[in-house]
PDB file of C-alpha atoms in Angstrom:
ATOM      1  CA  UNK A   1       7.841 -21.158  15.880  1.00  0.00           C
ATOM      2  CA  UNK A   2       6.115 -17.858  14.977  1.00  0.00           C
ATOM      3  CA  UNK A   3       8.259 -15.490  13.297  1.00  0.00           C
ATOM      4  CA  UNK A   4       9.452 -12.162  12.961  1.00  0.00           C
ATOM      5  CA  UNK A   5      11.433  -9.397  10.952  1.00  0.00           C
ATOM      6  CA  UNK A   6      12.999  -6.571  12.667  1.00  0.00           C
ATOM      7  CA  UNK A   7      15.011  -4.457  11.145  1.00  0.00           C
ATOM      8  CA  UNK A   8      18.878  -2.803  12.042  1.00  0.00           C
ATOM      9  CA  UNK A   9      19.522  -6.191  13.558  1.00  0.00           C
ATOM     10  CA  UNK A  10      22.752  -6.428  13.804  1.00  0.00           C
ATOM     11  CA  UNK A  11      24.101  -3.790  16.356  1.00  0.00           C
ATOM     12  CA  UNK A  12      22.615  -2.182  19.565  1.00  0.00           C
ATOM     13  CA  UNK A  13      18.999  -2.402  20.263  1.00  0.00           C
ATOM     14  CA  UNK A  14      18.410  -4.643  17.375  1.00  0.00           C
ATOM     15  CA  UNK A  15      20.778  -6.615  17.495  1.00  0.00           C
ATOM     16  CA  UNK A  16      19.505  -7.388  21.418  1.00  0.00           C
ATOM     17  CA  UNK A  17      16.048  -7.657  20.092  1.00  0.00           C
ATOM     18  CA  UNK A  18      17.028 -10.761  17.739  1.00  0.00           C
ATOM     19  CA  UNK A  19      18.969 -12.409  20.241  1.00  0.00           C
ATOM     20  CA  UNK A  20      15.476 -12.583  23.196  1.00  0.00           C
ATOM     21  CA  UNK A  21      13.487 -13.350  20.061  1.00  0.00           C
ATOM     22  CA  UNK A  22      16.119 -16.645  19.210  1.00  0.00           C
ATOM     23  CA  UNK A  23      16.284 -16.982  22.644  1.00  0.00           C
ATOM     24  CA  UNK A  24      12.237 -16.995  23.221  1.00  0.00           C
ATOM     25  CA  UNK A  25      12.213 -19.596  20.244  1.00  0.00           C
ATOM     26  CA  UNK A  26      11.876 -18.000  17.090  1.00  0.00           C
ATOM     27  CA  UNK A  27      13.003 -17.620  13.574  1.00  0.00           C
ATOM     28  CA  UNK A  28      13.846 -15.245  13.428  1.00  0.00           C
ATOM     29  CA  UNK A  29      14.660 -12.711   9.904  1.00  0.00           C
ATOM     30  CA  UNK A  30      17.040  -8.863  10.916  1.00  0.00           C
ATOM     31  CA  UNK A  31      16.855  -6.787   8.531  1.00  0.00           C
ATOM     32  CA  UNK A  32      20.317  -4.456   8.099  1.00  0.00           C
ATOM     33  CA  UNK A  33      21.765  -0.975   5.685  1.00  0.00           C
ATOM     34  CA  UNK A  34      25.991  -1.998   6.488  1.00  0.00           C
ATOM     35  CA  UNK A  35      28.849  -4.092   7.778  1.00  0.00           C
ATOM     36  CA  UNK A  36      28.779  -3.286  10.870  1.00  0.00           C
ATOM     37  CA  UNK A  37      28.707  -5.179  13.036  1.00  0.00           C
ATOM     38  CA  UNK A  38      27.122  -8.141  11.165  1.00  0.00           C
ATOM     39  CA  UNK A  39      29.875 -10.866  11.479  1.00  0.00           C
ATOM     40  CA  UNK A  40      29.512 -10.911  14.889  1.00  0.00           C
ATOM     41  CA  UNK A  41      26.225 -10.878  14.693  1.00  0.00           C
ATOM     42  CA  UNK A  42      26.144 -14.106  12.704  1.00  0.00           C
ATOM     43  CA  UNK A  43      28.652 -15.540  14.926  1.00  0.00           C
ATOM     44  CA  UNK A  44      26.055 -15.495  18.362  1.00  0.00           C
ATOM     45  CA  UNK A  45      23.559 -15.862  17.022  1.00  0.00           C
ATOM     46  CA  UNK A  46      23.517 -19.234  13.818  1.00  0.00           C
ATOM     47  CA  UNK A  47      19.640 -19.572  14.472  1.00  0.00           C
ATOM     48  CA  UNK A  48      19.081 -15.928  12.627  1.00  0.00           C
ATOM     49  CA  UNK A  49      18.512 -15.175   8.959  1.00  0.00           C
ATOM     50  CA  UNK A  50      20.219 -12.198   8.561  1.00  0.00           C
ATOM     51  CA  UNK A  51      19.214 -10.623   4.406  1.00  0.00           C
ATOM     52  CA  UNK A  52      20.778  -7.013   3.638  1.00  0.00           C
ATOM     53  CA  UNK A  53      18.182  -4.695   3.245  1.00  0.00           C
ATOM     54  CA  UNK A  54      17.500  -0.595   3.050  1.00  0.00           C
ATOM     55  CA  UNK A  55      14.643  -0.207   4.115  1.00  0.00           C
ATOM     56  CA  UNK A  56      14.052   3.064   2.428  1.00  0.00           C
ATOM     57  CA  UNK A  57      14.083   1.130  -0.998  1.00  0.00           C
ATOM     58  CA  UNK A  58      11.384   0.405  -1.627  1.00  0.00           C
ATOM     59  CA  UNK A  59      12.601  -2.523  -4.035  1.00  0.00           C
ATOM     60  CA  UNK A  60      14.032  -4.077  -1.660  1.00  0.00           C
ATOM     61  CA  UNK A  61      12.072  -3.981   1.578  1.00  0.00           C
ATOM     62  CA  UNK A  62       9.223  -5.510  -1.186  1.00  0.00           C
ATOM     63  CA  UNK A  63      11.332  -8.585  -1.960  1.00  0.00           C
ATOM     64  CA  UNK A  64      12.020  -9.109   1.974  1.00  0.00           C
ATOM     65  CA  UNK A  65       8.662  -9.864   2.485  1.00  0.00           C
ATOM     66  CA  UNK A  66       7.916 -11.440  -1.290  1.00  0.00           C
ATOM     67  CA  UNK A  67      10.732 -14.433   0.974  1.00  0.00           C
ATOM     68  CA  UNK A  68       8.716 -14.481   4.606  1.00  0.00           C
ATOM     69  CA  UNK A  69       6.233 -17.487   4.020  1.00  0.00           C
ATOM     70  CA  UNK A  70       4.173 -16.301   7.014  1.00  0.00           C
ATOM     71  CA  UNK A  71       5.235 -12.975   9.150  1.00  0.00           C
ATOM     72  CA  UNK A  72       3.943 -12.952  14.128  1.00  0.00           C
ATOM     73  CA  UNK A  73       6.085 -10.001  14.594  1.00  0.00           C
ATOM     74  CA  UNK A  74       7.679  -6.731  13.317  1.00  0.00           C
ATOM     75  CA  UNK A  75       9.986  -5.491  14.593  1.00  0.00           C
ATOM     76  CA  UNK A  76      10.566  -1.945  13.206  1.00  0.00           C
ATOM     77  CA  UNK A  77      14.044  -0.404  14.777  1.00  0.00           C
ATOM     78  CA  UNK A  78      16.005   0.959  12.068  1.00  0.00           C
ATOM     79  CA  UNK A  79      16.712   4.412  12.716  1.00  0.00           C
ATOM     80  CA  UNK A  80      19.420   7.054  12.596  1.00  0.00           C
ATOM     81  CA  UNK A  81      20.582   9.862  13.722  1.00  0.00           C
ATOM     82  CA  UNK A  82      22.025  13.110  12.489  1.00  0.00           C
ATOM     83  CA  UNK A  83      22.818  16.199  15.924  1.00  0.00           C
ATOM     84  CA  UNK A  84      22.918  19.905  13.761  1.00  0.00           C
ATOM     85  CA  UNK A  85      22.028  22.591  14.562  1.00  0.00           C
ATOM     86  CA  UNK A  86      18.261  23.271  12.181  1.00  0.00           C
ATOM     87  CA  UNK A  87      19.544  25.857   9.442  1.00  0.00           C
ATOM     88  CA  UNK A  88      22.146  23.826   9.321  1.00  0.00           C
ATOM     89  CA  UNK A  89      20.010  20.809   8.162  1.00  0.00           C
ATOM     90  CA  UNK A  90      19.413  20.305   4.560  1.00  0.00           C
ATOM     91  CA  UNK A  91      16.455  19.192   2.996  1.00  0.00           C
ATOM     92  CA  UNK A  92      18.982  15.523   1.640  1.00  0.00           C
ATOM     93  CA  UNK A  93      19.010  15.362   4.918  1.00  0.00           C
ATOM     94  CA  UNK A  94      15.802  15.531   6.066  1.00  0.00           C
ATOM     95  CA  UNK A  95      15.138  14.323   3.889  1.00  0.00           C
ATOM     96  CA  UNK A  96      16.996  10.803   4.046  1.00  0.00           C
ATOM     97  CA  UNK A  97      16.036  11.035   7.957  1.00  0.00           C
ATOM     98  CA  UNK A  98      12.630  11.282   7.133  1.00  0.00           C
ATOM     99  CA  UNK A  99      12.839   7.923   4.668  1.00  0.00           C
ATOM    100  CA  UNK A 100      14.450   5.626   7.770  1.00  0.00           C
ATOM    101  CA  UNK A 101      12.741   6.429  11.052  1.00  0.00           C
ATOM    102  CA  UNK A 102       9.417   7.117   9.566  1.00  0.00           C
ATOM    103  CA  UNK A 103       9.844   5.455   5.630  1.00  0.00           C
ATOM    104  CA  UNK A 104      11.466   2.601   6.571  1.00  0.00           C
ATOM    105  CA  UNK A 105       8.395   2.301   9.228  1.00  0.00           C
ATOM    106  CA  UNK A 106       5.601   2.868   6.892  1.00  0.00           C
ATOM    107  CA  UNK A 107       7.238   0.219   4.297  1.00  0.00           C
ATOM    108  CA  UNK A 108       8.046  -1.748   6.140  1.00  0.00           C
ATOM    109  CA  UNK A 109       4.094  -2.193   7.490  1.00  0.00           C
ATOM    110  CA  UNK A 110       2.857  -2.114   4.700  1.00  0.00           C
ATOM    111  CA  UNK A 111       4.074  -5.332   3.347  1.00  0.00           C
ATOM    112  CA  UNK A 112       4.545  -6.485   6.362  1.00  0.00           C
ATOM    113  CA  UNK A 113       0.737  -6.669   7.545  1.00  0.00           C
ATOM    114  CA  UNK A 114       0.340  -8.776   3.797  1.00  0.00           C
ATOM    115  CA  UNK A 115       1.648 -11.736   6.210  1.00  0.00           C
ATOM    116  CA  UNK A 116      -0.222 -10.965   9.090  1.00  0.00           C
ATOM    117  CA  UNK A 117      -4.581 -10.097   7.638  1.00  0.00           C
ATOM    118  CA  UNK A 118      -5.746 -14.088   7.716  1.00  0.00           C
ATOM    119  CA  UNK A 119      -3.674 -14.524  11.395  1.00  0.00           C
ATOM    120  CA  UNK A 120      -3.131 -12.168  13.317  1.00  0.00           C
ATOM    121  CA  UNK A 121       0.172 -10.607  14.413  1.00  0.00           C
ATOM    122  CA  UNK A 122       1.965  -7.739  15.397  1.00  0.00           C
ATOM    123  CA  UNK A 123       4.141  -4.269  15.660  1.00  0.00           C
ATOM    124  CA  UNK A 124       6.532  -3.399  17.572  1.00  0.00           C
ATOM    125  CA  UNK A 125       8.120   0.757  17.111  1.00  0.00           C
ATOM    126  CA  UNK A 126      10.900   2.060  18.437  1.00  0.00           C
ATOM    127  CA  UNK A 127      10.778   5.608  18.145  1.00  0.00           C
ATOM    128  CA  UNK A 128      13.115   7.633  21.027  1.00  0.00           C
ATOM    129  CA  UNK A 129      12.484   9.927  23.587  1.00  0.00           C
ATOM    130  CA  UNK A 130      13.506  12.848  22.264  1.00  0.00           C
ATOM    131  CA  UNK A 131      10.187  12.401  19.687  1.00  0.00           C
ATOM    132  CA  UNK A 132       7.947  12.579  22.880  1.00  0.00           C
ATOM    133  CA  UNK A 133       9.540  15.858  24.011  1.00  0.00           C
ATOM    134  CA  UNK A 134      12.839  16.942  21.406  1.00  0.00           C
ATOM    135  CA  UNK A 135      16.079  17.178  21.811  1.00  0.00           C
ATOM    136  CA  UNK A 136      18.109  20.841  20.783  1.00  0.00           C
ATOM    137  CA  UNK A 137      19.464  19.915  17.753  1.00  0.00           C
ATOM    138  CA  UNK A 138      17.798  16.725  16.863  1.00  0.00           C
ATOM    139  CA  UNK A 139      14.577  18.374  15.075  1.00  0.00           C
ATOM    140  CA  UNK A 140      15.064  16.722  12.271  1.00  0.00           C
ATOM    141  CA  UNK A 141      16.299  13.201  13.982  1.00  0.00           C
ATOM    142  CA  UNK A 142      12.986  13.782  16.443  1.00  0.00           C
ATOM    143  CA  UNK A 143      10.289  15.150  14.381  1.00  0.00           C
ATOM    144  CA  UNK A 144      10.844  12.282  12.822  1.00  0.00           C
ATOM    145  CA  UNK A 145      10.942   9.983  15.474  1.00  0.00           C
ATOM    146  CA  UNK A 146       7.736  11.438  16.818  1.00  0.00           C
ATOM    147  CA  UNK A 147       5.567  10.763  13.160  1.00  0.00           C
ATOM    148  CA  UNK A 148       7.298   7.116  13.914  1.00  0.00           C
ATOM    149  CA  UNK A 149       4.063   7.537  16.842  1.00  0.00           C
ATOM    150  CA  UNK A 150       1.439   9.222  15.419  1.00  0.00           C
ATOM    151  CA  UNK A 151       2.312   6.407  12.859  1.00  0.00           C
ATOM    152  CA  UNK A 152       1.852   3.612  16.285  1.00  0.00           C
ATOM    153  CA  UNK A 153      -1.705   4.751  17.287  1.00  0.00           C
ATOM    154  CA  UNK A 154      -3.307   5.638  13.847  1.00  0.00           C
ATOM    155  CA  UNK A 155      -1.845   1.687  12.857  1.00  0.00           C
ATOM    156  CA  UNK A 156      -3.250   0.542  15.488  1.00  0.00           C
ATOM    157  CA  UNK A 157      -6.478   1.967  15.713  1.00  0.00           C
ATOM    158  CA  UNK A 158      -6.502   0.512  11.972  1.00  0.00           C
ATOM    159  CA  UNK A 159      -5.239  -2.623  12.026  1.00  0.00           C
ATOM    160  CA  UNK A 160      -6.730  -3.855  15.261  1.00  0.00           C
ATOM    161  CA  UNK A 161      -9.655  -4.976  14.094  1.00  0.00           C
ATOM    162  CA  UNK A 162      -7.763  -7.803  11.992  1.00  0.00           C
ATOM    163  CA  UNK A 163      -5.969  -8.768  15.029  1.00  0.00           C
ATOM    164  CA  UNK A 164      -3.545  -7.011  14.413  1.00  0.00           C
ATOM    165  CA  UNK A 165      -1.695  -5.515  17.829  1.00  0.00           C
ATOM    166  CA  UNK A 166       1.099  -1.709  17.246  1.00  0.00           C
ATOM    167  CA  UNK A 167       2.992  -1.149  19.685  1.00  0.00           C
ATOM    168  CA  UNK A 168       5.104   1.803  20.792  1.00  0.00           C
ATOM    169  CA  UNK A 169       9.192   1.401  22.364  1.00  0.00           C
ATOM    170  CA  UNK A 170      10.889   5.035  23.423  1.00  0.00           C
ATOM    171  CA  UNK A 171      14.674   4.467  24.642  1.00  0.00           C
ATOM    172  CA  UNK A 172      15.423   6.861  26.556  1.00  0.00           C
ATOM    173  CA  UNK A 173      19.908   6.939  27.182  1.00  0.00           C
ATOM    174  CA  UNK A 174      20.435   3.445  25.432  1.00  0.00           C
ATOM    175  CA  UNK A 175      24.285   2.643  26.731  1.00  0.00           C
ATOM    176  CA  UNK A 176      24.269   1.456  22.044  1.00  0.00           C
ATOM    177  CA  UNK A 177      26.847   3.087  20.108  1.00  0.00           C
ATOM    178  CA  UNK A 178      24.821   6.266  18.966  1.00  0.00           C
ATOM    179  CA  UNK A 179      25.815   7.605  23.138  1.00  0.00           C
ATOM    180  CA  UNK A 180      29.530   5.853  22.910  1.00  0.00           C
ATOM    181  CA  UNK A 181      30.828   9.579  21.349  1.00  0.00           C
ATOM    182  CA  UNK A 182      29.669  10.830  24.724  1.00  0.00           C
ATOM    183  CA  UNK A 183      32.789  12.326  26.788  1.00  0.00           C
ATOM    184  CA  UNK A 184      32.573  12.038  30.369  1.00  0.00           C
ATOM    185  CA  UNK A 185      31.810  15.341  31.367  1.00  0.00           C
ATOM    186  CA  UNK A 186      28.682  14.702  29.398  1.00  0.00           C
ATOM    187  CA  UNK A 187      27.600  11.128  30.387  1.00  0.00           C
ATOM    188  CA  UNK A 188      28.033  12.475  33.640  1.00  0.00           C
ATOM    189  CA  UNK A 189      24.812  15.211  33.511  1.00  0.00           C
ATOM    190  CA  UNK A 190      23.128  13.628  31.686  1.00  0.00           C
ATOM    191  CA  UNK A 191      22.725  10.522  34.017  1.00  0.00           C
ATOM    192  CA  UNK A 192      22.975  13.105  36.427  1.00  0.00           C
ATOM    193  CA  UNK A 193      18.982  13.913  34.988  1.00  0.00           C
ATOM    194  CA  UNK A 194      17.705  10.247  34.577  1.00  0.00           C
ATOM    195  CA  UNK A 195      16.091   9.153  37.681  1.00  0.00           C
ATOM    196  CA  UNK A 196      18.286   5.976  37.856  1.00  0.00           C
ATOM    197  CA  UNK A 197      20.973   7.285  37.794  1.00  0.00           C
ATOM    198  CA  UNK A 198      22.338   5.386  34.785  1.00  0.00           C
ATOM    199  CA  UNK A 199      22.029   4.527  31.140  1.00  0.00           C
ATOM    200  CA  UNK A 200      19.034   1.647  30.149  1.00  0.00           C
ATOM    201  CA  UNK A 201      20.000  -1.317  28.502  1.00  0.00           C
ATOM    202  CA  UNK A 202      19.867  -3.010  24.730  1.00  0.00           C
ATOM    203  CA  UNK A 203      18.859  -5.772  26.594  1.00  0.00           C
ATOM    204  CA  UNK A 204      16.571  -3.653  28.825  1.00  0.00           C
ATOM    205  CA  UNK A 205      15.117  -2.025  25.389  1.00  0.00           C
ATOM    206  CA  UNK A 206      14.142  -5.355  24.449  1.00  0.00           C
ATOM    207  CA  UNK A 207      12.937  -7.275  26.918  1.00  0.00           C
ATOM    208  CA  UNK A 208      10.074  -4.621  26.135  1.00  0.00           C
ATOM    209  CA  UNK A 209       9.546  -4.907  22.782  1.00  0.00           C
ATOM    210  CA  UNK A 210       9.394  -8.652  23.892  1.00  0.00           C
ATOM    211  CA  UNK A 211       6.914  -8.057  26.370  1.00  0.00           C
ATOM    212  CA  UNK A 212       4.296  -5.823  23.512  1.00  0.00           C
ATOM    213  CA  UNK A 213       4.733  -8.972  21.540  1.00  0.00           C
ATOM    214  CA  UNK A 214       2.965 -11.589  23.993  1.00  0.00           C
ATOM    215  CA  UNK A 215       0.400  -8.967  25.456  1.00  0.00           C
ATOM    216  CA  UNK A 216      -2.762 -10.023  23.652  1.00  0.00           C
ATOM    217  CA  UNK A 217      -4.965  -6.994  24.679  1.00  0.00           C
ATOM    218  CA  UNK A 218      -2.012  -4.841  24.426  1.00  0.00           C
ATOM    219  CA  UNK A 219      -2.270  -2.553  21.433  1.00  0.00           C
ATOM    220  CA  UNK A 220      -1.490   1.642  20.600  1.00  0.00           C
ATOM    221  CA  UNK A 221       0.229   1.979  23.482  1.00  0.00           C
ATOM    222  CA  UNK A 222       4.321   3.798  22.944  1.00  0.00           C
ATOM    223  CA  UNK A 223       6.440   2.802  26.362  1.00  0.00           C
ATOM    224  CA  UNK A 224       8.596   5.083  27.434  1.00  0.00           C
ATOM    225  CA  UNK A 225      12.446   2.158  28.242  1.00  0.00           C
ATOM    226  CA  UNK A 226      13.895   6.267  29.901  1.00  0.00           C
ATOM    227  CA  UNK A 227      14.919   5.356  33.739  1.00  0.00           C
ATOM    228  CA  UNK A 228      12.905   7.726  34.511  1.00  0.00           C
ATOM    229  CA  UNK A 229      14.082  11.171  32.271  1.00  0.00           C
ATOM    230  CA  UNK A 230      11.170  11.453  30.856  1.00  0.00           C
ATOM    231  CA  UNK A 231       7.529  10.932  32.616  1.00  0.00           C
TER     232      UNK A 231
END
């Protein structure tokens, strides 16, 4: 049975990734930092293991991977958003966003690859379309997601000799909690900008993650899941 670790695994895209991997026969460990969505996730996925860990805390991440004997797949999905103009963004905001969105992926990869070096494996990073295009009033978030794309490309070259593939998905506007605050008009305006005419679903992103996890000759690729929002 293949073993997978998914960060941010109790809600949204992360939960959908966990559900699909369980369906495909993976043994899944889902990391989470907060309790929101945990009870629902446990109820719907009793076969998964849920572990509380802050991806930005190296001591916690080191402990997580020390308990894992082998690993086939790491999905770096955990992330936090921040909507503010740059002059209203504090240095602590910037550091926390980078600490989770980019630093968390770094720490998880650092400790996960030790379990893959002798057997090969795959890493899939979850970035964002804003990491490709930049988002107004989301400069810190966009920068952190852009860093994740560059990290993906560098790692793909570094880890390929060990048969570890590294890829990235860049979701567009997805129907998750992060976008629930949008009012009807804002949602309609966004939908007009999407050629497919609708928001994506977490399940659609999860299927892209699974593809990259199992595509044996694909590495260093950035796969947009955005309905044509950015081409």
